[in-house]
Amino acid sequence: MNMAPNKFSLHFLPKGMHNYFSSAPFVTCTIIEFLKRLDLEQALTGASQEQIQREYVKHLNSLSRNQVLPQFARDHAKKLKKELFSIEVALFWNSILEREKHCATVKHDFTLLQQVRQKHVSLGQADAARVQQENEKGIDKGLNIREKLEDKKTTLEQQVEESLPSEIDTKDDGNAGNTSNTLKRKLNEDDEEELTQEEFLDTNLIESFKKYQKNIPKTRRILTPAYWGVLDLTQESLKNSGIQNKDIEKLSRDFSNKIGWNTEVIIPTEVRKYFDDNCENIDKNEAVNRLDINMQYMKDKMSKLQKACTEEELKMWTTVPLISSVFTSESIETTWGEIQAIPTNKARNEIKDPFSRTKIGHRVDMKGILVKTTNKFEIIYGEVSGGLGPFGLPASCKKKQYVDKVKLMIMLRDSLNQFFINKRHVNDEYRKELTVYGWLQIGTELKIYAMDWIGSGIYRFGKLDECSLPVDKDDSKILEDAYCILNLLEVVTLLSYECSCNYFSGLEASVDVPAVGQKGAINIGKLKCAFLVKFVASRLGLCSKHASGYYVTQYINRLRNRAHSLEAIPQGSANASAGDLLTV
C-alpha cells in the first residue's frame, strides 16, 4: 500500500472503538484529543478511566497486529497505546477527578440547604460556616477548572446533575448528609456502562453462592462446579442454586466485555480467498502454504470422519492440524497427547507427605504454554470428549461430556491458583485481569471457554464461541469459521500474556520517589513488580514523575504487606482436592 501517511484513514474499526479514529488521517489522531471529544459527548467521570484504558489497550493491540494495515499505521497504534499512560493523559484524568470533587461538594451543600428550608432540619454553626466557606472556595476552584477545560461547554448545573456525589464526613445528625454513592449506585443499576466489577459481585450473590455450595449433596459434590468455587455462567449446573438470573446475566455481560471477544475478525485477503476457493491454493500463494498443508491433511481424512473412529484419531485428524495452522506465535507453545496438567499435579500433592507416593495430575489432550514466562504458565487447555460412533455421531454419552467439562473447569482454576501462588505480591485488582482459556471438542463440534477470578473464592466460567467442523471435502469452506475463532483465541491469549508481563512479571524495577517535603529522592528498593512504574501513578490519578512520595510509598507498603502475608489463595472449597474428581 503506497498511500501517504497523512492521507491514510481507517475505513474499519474494532467493534466498540470511537469513530474519532476514522474521522481524520489516522497518524494525526491523539489520545488526549480523543478524550476531550469523549468528554464533550459523555461527560467523563473518574470511574471510567480504568474501563476506557482497558478497552483501548485491546483495540490498539488489535490494530498494531493487523497485517492488513500499513506499517506506519501499526506503529502509530503502538504509539497511541503508550500515550494512554503518558503525563498529559494522567493530568487530564486528574482534572476530571478535581471537577467531580467540586461538583459533588456543590451537590451535597445544595441538598443540605434544601433540607434545612423544607424539613427544618437543625443545622449546627460549624456546618453552616463550613458550607459558606466551601462555597466561596468552590467559586474560585470552578473558575480554574473552566480555564483548564476550555472545550467543556456544559453548565455547572448540568455537571451537578450528571455527577455522582462523593461521601462527605458530616458529624451532625443523620438527616443532614443522607445522600451517598451507594444510594446513587442503586438508582443506576440498569446502566451497564457505569457498573464496576465490584458492583456485579454484590453481597447477595456471594451469600447465594456460598449457601449453594453448602447445600450440595455429598454424592454430587465432586461433579458440581460450585463445589470447586466455579460459577458456571453456561448455567448447565446451576439448577435450584438460588442465584437470580439477572445476576448471572450481569456477570455474563461483564465477562464478555472484559475479554473483548469480537466475532468480526479481520483476516488477510489471501486467506479469505483461500477459503472461498474451498481450501485450494489455486494461485500458489506462499502466504498460505502452512495453512494449505494442514487443510489438505484434514480434507484427506474427512471421509474417515463419516464412520466410527477413536478419540485419538478424531483429535489427530481435526484439531491438531487446525490449531497448528492458526497458532503461529512464538510466545505460545502447544503440546499434544495425554499429557499432565502441572498445576493440578501441584494442587493434588500440596498437602501430602513428601515421603508418600506422589499423585499424578489430570491428563489433558492439549495445552498451550506461555514459554516466555518464568513459570511456563499453562494458559490454554483442550479436551476431546470421546470419538465418533456410527455415521459420524459423537460416541461419548452426556455424562462423559459433562464430566470432561467439569474436569476442564478444575484444570483452568488450578492454573490460575498456581500462577497467583507464584506471584503473591500482586494486588487482587490485577489478579482479576488475568484470564485463562480452554476448548472442548464433542464429535465435530468445537466449543471455546474462558475463566477468570472475581474475588471471594469465586471463578467465572463461560462459553465464548463454538463452531462445527466439516466431514466432507465439498464443505471445506466452513473451516473459515473455525479459523477465525481460533485466530481470535490466539489474540486474546496474547493479551493475557501481556497482562502477565505487565502485572505479574519478575523484572527488577528500581524506583526513586521524592520524599514529602524534601527536594531529594528516597530509594524504596528494587521491587519485583513491573506494573509499579506504569500503573501506580495512573491508579492514583497522578503522573509517575510528579506523584507525591507519600502516596506511592503507601501503595508500595500495601504491596509489601500483601507479599509477606500468609493468607492462602482462594481455592473454592478448602476441603476439595483436585484428585477427587471422578472420571468416566
Short mmCIF file of C-alpha atoms in Angstrom, two decimals, residues 125-463:
data_model
loop_
_atom_site.label_atom_id
_atom_site.label_comp_id
_atom_site.label_asym_id
_atom_site.label_seq_id
_atom_site.Cartn_x
_atom_site.Cartn_y
_atom_site.Cartn_z
CA GLN A 125 -22.99 26.60 63.44
CA ALA A 126 -19.95 24.57 62.38
CA ASP A 127 -21.80 23.10 59.39
CA ALA A 128 -23.19 26.49 58.39
CA ALA A 129 -19.73 28.05 58.48
CA ARG A 130 -18.28 25.14 56.51
CA VAL A 131 -20.97 25.44 53.82
CA GLN A 132 -20.35 29.16 53.41
CA GLN A 133 -16.56 28.77 53.37
CA GLU A 134 -16.55 25.86 50.92
CA ASN A 135 -18.95 27.66 48.59
CA GLU A 136 -16.57 30.63 48.45
CA LYS A 137 -13.64 28.32 47.71
CA GLY A 138 -15.74 26.43 45.19
CA ILE A 139 -16.27 29.56 43.11
CA ASP A 140 -12.52 30.10 42.71
CA LYS A 141 -11.91 26.39 42.05
CA GLY A 142 -14.69 26.31 39.47
CA LEU A 143 -13.09 29.19 37.57
CA ASN A 144 -9.75 27.34 37.49
CA ILE A 145 -11.39 24.17 36.24
CA ARG A 146 -13.14 26.08 33.46
CA GLU A 147 -9.85 27.59 32.36
CA LYS A 148 -8.22 24.13 32.17
CA LEU A 149 -11.19 22.62 30.35
CA GLU A 150 -11.97 25.26 27.72
CA ASP A 151 -13.50 22.71 25.41
CA LYS A 152 -16.06 21.68 28.06
CA LYS A 153 -19.23 23.69 27.32
CA THR A 154 -21.73 22.21 29.75
CA THR A 155 -23.04 24.42 32.54
CA LEU A 156 -22.37 23.95 36.23
CA GLU A 157 -25.98 22.85 36.79
CA GLN A 158 -25.62 20.07 34.16
CA GLN A 159 -22.38 18.91 35.76
CA VAL A 160 -24.11 18.73 39.14
CA GLU A 161 -26.95 16.61 37.72
CA GLU A 162 -24.65 14.23 35.84
CA SER A 163 -22.02 13.79 38.57
CA LEU A 164 -22.24 11.38 41.47
CA PRO A 165 -21.79 12.87 44.96
CA SER A 166 -18.75 11.84 46.98
CA GLU A 167 -19.05 10.63 50.54
CA ILE A 168 -18.62 13.66 52.85
CA ASP A 169 -17.75 13.43 56.50
CA THR A 170 -20.64 15.01 58.41
CA LYS A 171 -20.64 14.97 62.17
CA ASP A 172 -24.20 16.24 62.50
CA ASP A 173 -27.39 14.16 62.66
CA GLY A 174 -28.02 11.50 60.01
CA ASN A 175 -30.62 13.57 58.09
CA ALA A 176 -28.05 16.22 57.16
CA GLY A 177 -25.92 14.05 54.89
CA ASN A 178 -28.18 11.26 53.70
CA THR A 179 -27.01 11.24 50.07
CA SER A 180 -24.24 8.74 49.34
CA ASN A 181 -22.54 6.94 46.49
CA THR A 182 -24.23 3.70 47.50
CA LEU A 183 -27.71 5.16 47.01
CA LYS A 184 -26.78 6.61 43.64
CA ARG A 185 -25.32 3.30 42.51
CA LYS A 186 -28.58 1.54 43.34
CA LEU A 187 -30.50 4.09 41.29
CA ASN A 188 -28.18 3.47 38.33
CA GLU A 189 -28.00 -0.33 38.45
CA ASP A 190 -29.60 -0.59 34.99
CA ASP A 191 -26.79 1.46 33.45
CA GLU A 192 -24.38 -1.28 32.39
CA GLU A 193 -21.55 1.04 31.42
CA GLU A 194 -21.41 2.69 34.88
CA LEU A 195 -21.27 -0.58 36.84
CA THR A 196 -17.90 -1.85 38.02
CA GLN A 197 -16.88 -5.43 38.64
CA GLU A 198 -17.21 -4.99 42.42
CA GLU A 199 -20.83 -3.88 41.99
CA PHE A 200 -21.61 -7.01 40.00
CA LEU A 201 -20.16 -9.13 42.76
CA ASP A 202 -22.51 -7.85 45.44
CA THR A 203 -23.19 -9.32 48.84
CA ASN A 204 -26.36 -11.11 47.78
CA LEU A 205 -24.58 -13.02 45.02
CA ILE A 206 -21.74 -14.08 47.32
CA GLU A 207 -24.15 -15.23 50.01
CA SER A 208 -26.29 -17.14 47.49
CA PHE A 209 -23.25 -18.85 46.03
CA LYS A 210 -21.82 -19.83 49.44
CA LYS A 211 -25.22 -21.14 50.53
CA TYR A 212 -25.47 -23.17 47.33
CA GLN A 213 -22.01 -24.63 48.00
CA LYS A 214 -23.02 -25.78 51.48
CA ASN A 215 -26.25 -27.39 50.25
CA ILE A 216 -24.62 -29.57 47.58
CA PRO A 217 -25.31 -33.25 48.39
CA LYS A 218 -22.20 -35.24 49.30
CA THR A 219 -22.80 -37.69 46.46
CA ARG A 220 -22.78 -34.85 43.91
CA ARG A 221 -20.04 -32.59 45.26
CA ILE A 222 -17.10 -33.56 43.10
CA LEU A 223 -19.24 -33.34 39.95
CA THR A 224 -20.66 -29.91 40.82
CA PRO A 225 -18.58 -26.90 39.65
CA ALA A 226 -19.72 -24.74 42.59
CA TYR A 227 -18.00 -27.16 45.00
CA TRP A 228 -14.71 -26.17 43.33
CA GLY A 229 -15.57 -22.47 43.55
CA VAL A 230 -16.57 -22.21 39.88
CA LEU A 231 -19.61 -20.14 38.90
CA ASP A 232 -20.79 -21.78 35.68
CA LEU A 233 -22.21 -18.98 33.51
CA THR A 234 -23.41 -21.58 30.99
CA GLN A 235 -25.96 -22.48 33.73
CA GLU A 236 -25.71 -26.18 32.98
CA SER A 237 -25.09 -26.88 36.67
CA LEU A 238 -26.96 -24.01 38.38
CA LYS A 239 -30.41 -25.57 38.63
CA ASN A 240 -32.04 -24.87 42.01
CA SER A 241 -28.98 -22.85 43.05
CA GLY A 242 -30.96 -19.87 44.34
CA ILE A 243 -28.85 -17.43 42.30
CA GLN A 244 -31.02 -14.94 40.43
CA ASN A 245 -30.96 -14.95 36.63
CA LYS A 246 -30.41 -11.18 36.49
CA ASP A 247 -27.17 -11.57 38.47
CA ILE A 248 -25.97 -14.27 36.09
CA GLU A 249 -26.82 -12.07 33.10
CA LYS A 250 -24.93 -9.11 34.56
CA LEU A 251 -21.87 -11.25 35.27
CA SER A 252 -22.06 -12.73 31.77
CA ARG A 253 -22.16 -9.30 30.12
CA ASP A 254 -19.28 -8.07 32.26
CA PHE A 255 -17.34 -11.26 31.45
CA SER A 256 -17.89 -10.75 27.72
CA ASN A 257 -16.94 -7.05 27.86
CA LYS A 258 -13.76 -7.82 29.80
CA ILE A 259 -12.48 -10.43 27.34
CA GLY A 260 -13.48 -8.38 24.29
CA TRP A 261 -14.47 -11.39 22.21
CA ASN A 262 -15.35 -9.89 18.82
CA THR A 263 -16.79 -12.17 16.14
CA GLU A 264 -15.92 -9.67 13.40
CA VAL A 265 -12.38 -10.93 12.81
CA ILE A 266 -10.39 -9.32 10.01
CA ILE A 267 -8.31 -11.91 8.16
CA PRO A 268 -5.87 -11.33 5.28
CA THR A 269 -7.30 -11.18 1.77
CA GLU A 270 -5.29 -14.18 0.57
CA VAL A 271 -6.61 -16.31 3.44
CA ARG A 272 -10.19 -15.29 2.72
CA LYS A 273 -9.74 -16.14 -0.96
CA TYR A 274 -8.22 -19.49 0.01
CA PHE A 275 -11.34 -20.48 1.93
CA ASP A 276 -13.60 -19.12 -0.82
CA ASP A 277 -11.82 -21.49 -3.22
CA ASN A 278 -12.82 -24.41 -0.95
CA CYS A 279 -9.35 -24.64 0.62
CA GLU A 280 -7.46 -24.88 -2.67
CA ASN A 281 -4.33 -22.78 -3.23
CA ILE A 282 -5.10 -22.05 -6.85
CA ASP A 283 -2.74 -19.05 -7.12
CA LYS A 284 0.11 -20.90 -5.36
CA ASN A 285 0.32 -18.10 -2.81
CA GLU A 286 3.24 -18.63 -0.41
CA ALA A 287 1.42 -16.73 2.35
CA VAL A 288 -0.99 -19.64 2.84
CA ASN A 289 1.48 -22.51 2.40
CA ARG A 290 1.42 -23.54 6.06
CA LEU A 291 -2.35 -23.28 6.21
CA ASP A 292 -2.74 -25.23 2.97
CA ILE A 293 -0.56 -28.14 4.18
CA ASN A 294 -2.73 -28.64 7.27
CA MET A 295 -6.02 -28.12 5.43
CA GLN A 296 -5.11 -30.69 2.76
CA TYR A 297 -4.33 -33.19 5.51
CA MET A 298 -7.74 -32.53 7.08
CA LYS A 299 -9.51 -32.90 3.74
CA ASP A 300 -7.74 -36.19 3.12
CA LYS A 301 -9.10 -37.56 6.44
CA MET A 302 -12.66 -36.21 6.14
CA SER A 303 -14.03 -39.37 4.57
CA LYS A 304 -12.99 -41.31 7.69
CA LEU A 305 -14.96 -38.90 9.90
CA GLN A 306 -18.18 -40.28 8.40
CA LYS A 307 -17.50 -43.59 10.14
CA ALA A 308 -16.58 -44.66 13.65
CA CYS A 309 -13.20 -43.51 14.97
CA THR A 310 -11.44 -43.32 18.32
CA GLU A 311 -10.79 -40.21 20.38
CA GLU A 312 -7.12 -40.12 19.37
CA GLU A 313 -7.97 -40.45 15.68
CA LEU A 314 -10.55 -37.68 15.90
CA LYS A 315 -8.04 -35.40 17.59
CA MET A 316 -5.22 -36.09 15.12
CA TRP A 317 -7.47 -35.64 12.08
CA THR A 318 -9.20 -32.40 13.14
CA THR A 319 -8.00 -30.17 15.98
CA VAL A 320 -4.26 -30.93 15.74
CA PRO A 321 -3.82 -29.72 12.13
CA LEU A 322 -6.40 -26.95 12.58
CA ILE A 323 -4.79 -25.37 15.67
CA SER A 324 -1.27 -25.95 14.30
CA SER A 325 -2.16 -23.91 11.22
CA VAL A 326 -3.56 -20.97 13.22
CA PHE A 327 -1.29 -20.69 16.28
CA THR A 328 1.88 -19.20 14.80
CA SER A 329 3.07 -17.01 17.70
CA GLU A 330 6.46 -17.86 19.20
CA SER A 331 5.12 -16.93 22.65
CA ILE A 332 2.68 -19.87 22.73
CA GLU A 333 3.85 -23.47 22.53
CA THR A 334 1.18 -26.14 22.03
CA THR A 335 1.78 -29.72 23.17
CA TRP A 336 -0.45 -32.68 22.34
CA GLY A 337 -1.20 -36.13 23.70
CA GLU A 338 -2.33 -37.47 27.06
CA ILE A 339 -0.12 -35.01 28.94
CA GLN A 340 -0.22 -33.94 32.56
CA ALA A 341 -1.53 -30.53 33.65
CA ILE A 342 1.22 -29.39 36.04
CA PRO A 343 -0.97 -27.08 38.22
CA THR A 344 -3.36 -29.94 39.04
CA ASN A 345 -0.38 -32.10 39.97
CA LYS A 346 0.81 -29.45 42.44
CA ALA A 347 -2.71 -28.95 43.80
CA ARG A 348 -3.17 -32.67 44.46
CA ASN A 349 0.18 -33.03 46.23
CA GLU A 350 0.32 -29.69 48.05
CA ILE A 351 -0.66 -31.03 51.49
CA LYS A 352 0.65 -34.58 51.06
CA ASP A 353 3.52 -36.09 52.99
CA PRO A 354 6.66 -35.69 50.83
CA PHE A 355 7.60 -39.32 51.58
CA SER A 356 4.28 -40.71 50.35
CA ARG A 357 3.58 -41.65 46.77
CA THR A 358 3.01 -38.65 44.52
CA LYS A 359 -0.30 -38.43 42.68
CA ILE A 360 -0.27 -37.54 39.02
CA GLY A 361 -2.26 -34.54 37.80
CA HIS A 362 -5.16 -34.63 35.39
CA ARG A 363 -4.27 -35.59 31.86
CA VAL A 364 -5.29 -33.30 29.07
CA ASP A 365 -5.32 -33.67 25.27
CA MET A 366 -3.72 -30.30 24.56
CA LYS A 367 -2.22 -27.42 26.49
CA GLY A 368 -0.84 -24.06 25.42
CA ILE A 369 2.16 -22.77 27.37
CA LEU A 370 3.47 -19.20 27.51
CA VAL A 371 7.10 -20.18 27.03
CA LYS A 372 8.49 -16.69 27.70
CA THR A 373 7.10 -16.53 31.24
CA THR A 374 9.32 -17.60 34.13
CA ASN A 375 6.92 -20.24 35.41
CA LYS A 376 5.87 -21.52 31.93
CA PHE A 377 2.27 -20.51 32.51
CA GLU A 378 -0.24 -23.01 31.10
CA ILE A 379 -2.89 -20.67 29.70
CA ILE A 380 -4.87 -22.97 27.36
CA TYR A 381 -6.24 -26.46 27.92
CA GLY A 382 -8.05 -28.59 25.35
CA GLU A 383 -10.09 -31.73 25.86
CA VAL A 384 -11.60 -34.12 23.31
CA SER A 385 -14.65 -35.88 24.77
CA GLY A 386 -14.78 -39.27 23.08
CA GLY A 387 -14.53 -40.25 19.44
CA LEU A 388 -17.14 -40.81 16.75
CA GLY A 389 -19.68 -43.59 16.53
CA PRO A 390 -21.59 -44.91 13.51
CA PHE A 391 -22.47 -42.29 10.86
CA GLY A 392 -20.03 -39.83 12.45
CA LEU A 393 -22.14 -39.10 15.56
CA PRO A 394 -20.45 -38.39 18.94
CA ALA A 395 -19.60 -41.61 20.72
CA SER A 396 -19.49 -40.13 24.23
CA CYS A 397 -22.57 -40.13 26.44
CA LYS A 398 -23.97 -36.99 28.05
CA LYS A 399 -22.40 -37.83 31.41
CA LYS A 400 -18.95 -38.24 29.84
CA GLN A 401 -19.29 -34.85 28.15
CA TYR A 402 -20.36 -33.20 31.41
CA VAL A 403 -17.52 -34.76 33.42
CA ASP A 404 -14.96 -33.64 30.83
CA LYS A 405 -16.35 -30.11 31.09
CA VAL A 406 -16.03 -30.13 34.91
CA LYS A 407 -12.52 -31.54 34.54
CA LEU A 408 -11.67 -28.62 32.22
CA MET A 409 -13.01 -26.15 34.81
CA ILE A 410 -10.83 -27.63 37.55
CA MET A 411 -7.69 -27.50 35.41
CA LEU A 412 -8.33 -23.86 34.49
CA ARG A 413 -8.96 -22.99 38.14
CA ASP A 414 -5.79 -24.76 39.30
CA SER A 415 -3.79 -22.97 36.60
CA LEU A 416 -4.96 -19.57 37.89
CA ASN A 417 -4.30 -20.56 41.51
CA GLN A 418 -0.79 -21.79 40.77
CA PHE A 419 0.02 -18.57 38.95
CA PHE A 420 -1.31 -16.49 41.86
CA ILE A 421 0.70 -18.54 44.36
CA ASN A 422 3.89 -17.85 42.40
CA LYS A 423 3.07 -14.12 42.31
CA ARG A 424 1.90 -13.39 45.85
CA HIS A 425 2.99 -9.75 45.68
CA VAL A 426 0.32 -8.84 43.12
CA ASN A 427 -2.76 -6.86 44.13
CA ASP A 428 -6.15 -8.59 43.82
CA GLU A 429 -7.25 -5.89 41.39
CA TYR A 430 -4.64 -7.05 38.89
CA ARG A 431 -5.32 -10.73 39.51
CA LYS A 432 -8.85 -10.15 38.25
CA GLU A 433 -7.41 -9.00 34.91
CA LEU A 434 -5.91 -12.43 34.14
CA THR A 435 -7.92 -14.88 32.02
CA VAL A 436 -7.24 -18.49 31.01
CA TYR A 437 -8.87 -20.36 28.14
CA GLY A 438 -9.98 -23.85 27.24
CA TRP A 439 -11.75 -25.74 24.49
CA LEU A 440 -13.89 -28.87 24.46
CA GLN A 441 -14.49 -30.98 21.35
CA ILE A 442 -17.58 -33.18 21.22
CA GLY A 443 -17.71 -35.03 17.92
CA THR A 444 -17.27 -32.39 15.23
CA GLU A 445 -18.41 -29.54 17.50
CA LEU A 446 -15.72 -27.28 18.96
CA LYS A 447 -16.57 -25.03 21.94
CA ILE A 448 -14.32 -22.28 23.35
CA TYR A 449 -14.43 -21.39 27.07
CA ALA A 450 -12.70 -18.90 29.39
CA MET A 451 -12.25 -18.45 33.14
CA ASP A 452 -11.20 -15.64 35.46
CA TRP A 453 -11.18 -14.93 39.21
CA ILE A 454 -13.52 -12.24 40.58
CA GLY A 455 -12.70 -12.44 44.28
CA SER A 456 -14.30 -14.08 47.34
CA GLY A 457 -13.17 -17.52 46.14
CA ILE A 458 -15.37 -17.37 43.01
CA TYR A 459 -14.20 -18.17 39.48
CA ARG A 460 -16.29 -17.26 36.44
CA PHE A 461 -16.51 -19.86 33.67
CA GLY A 462 -18.29 -19.01 30.43
CA LYS A 463 -18.57 -20.04 26.81
#
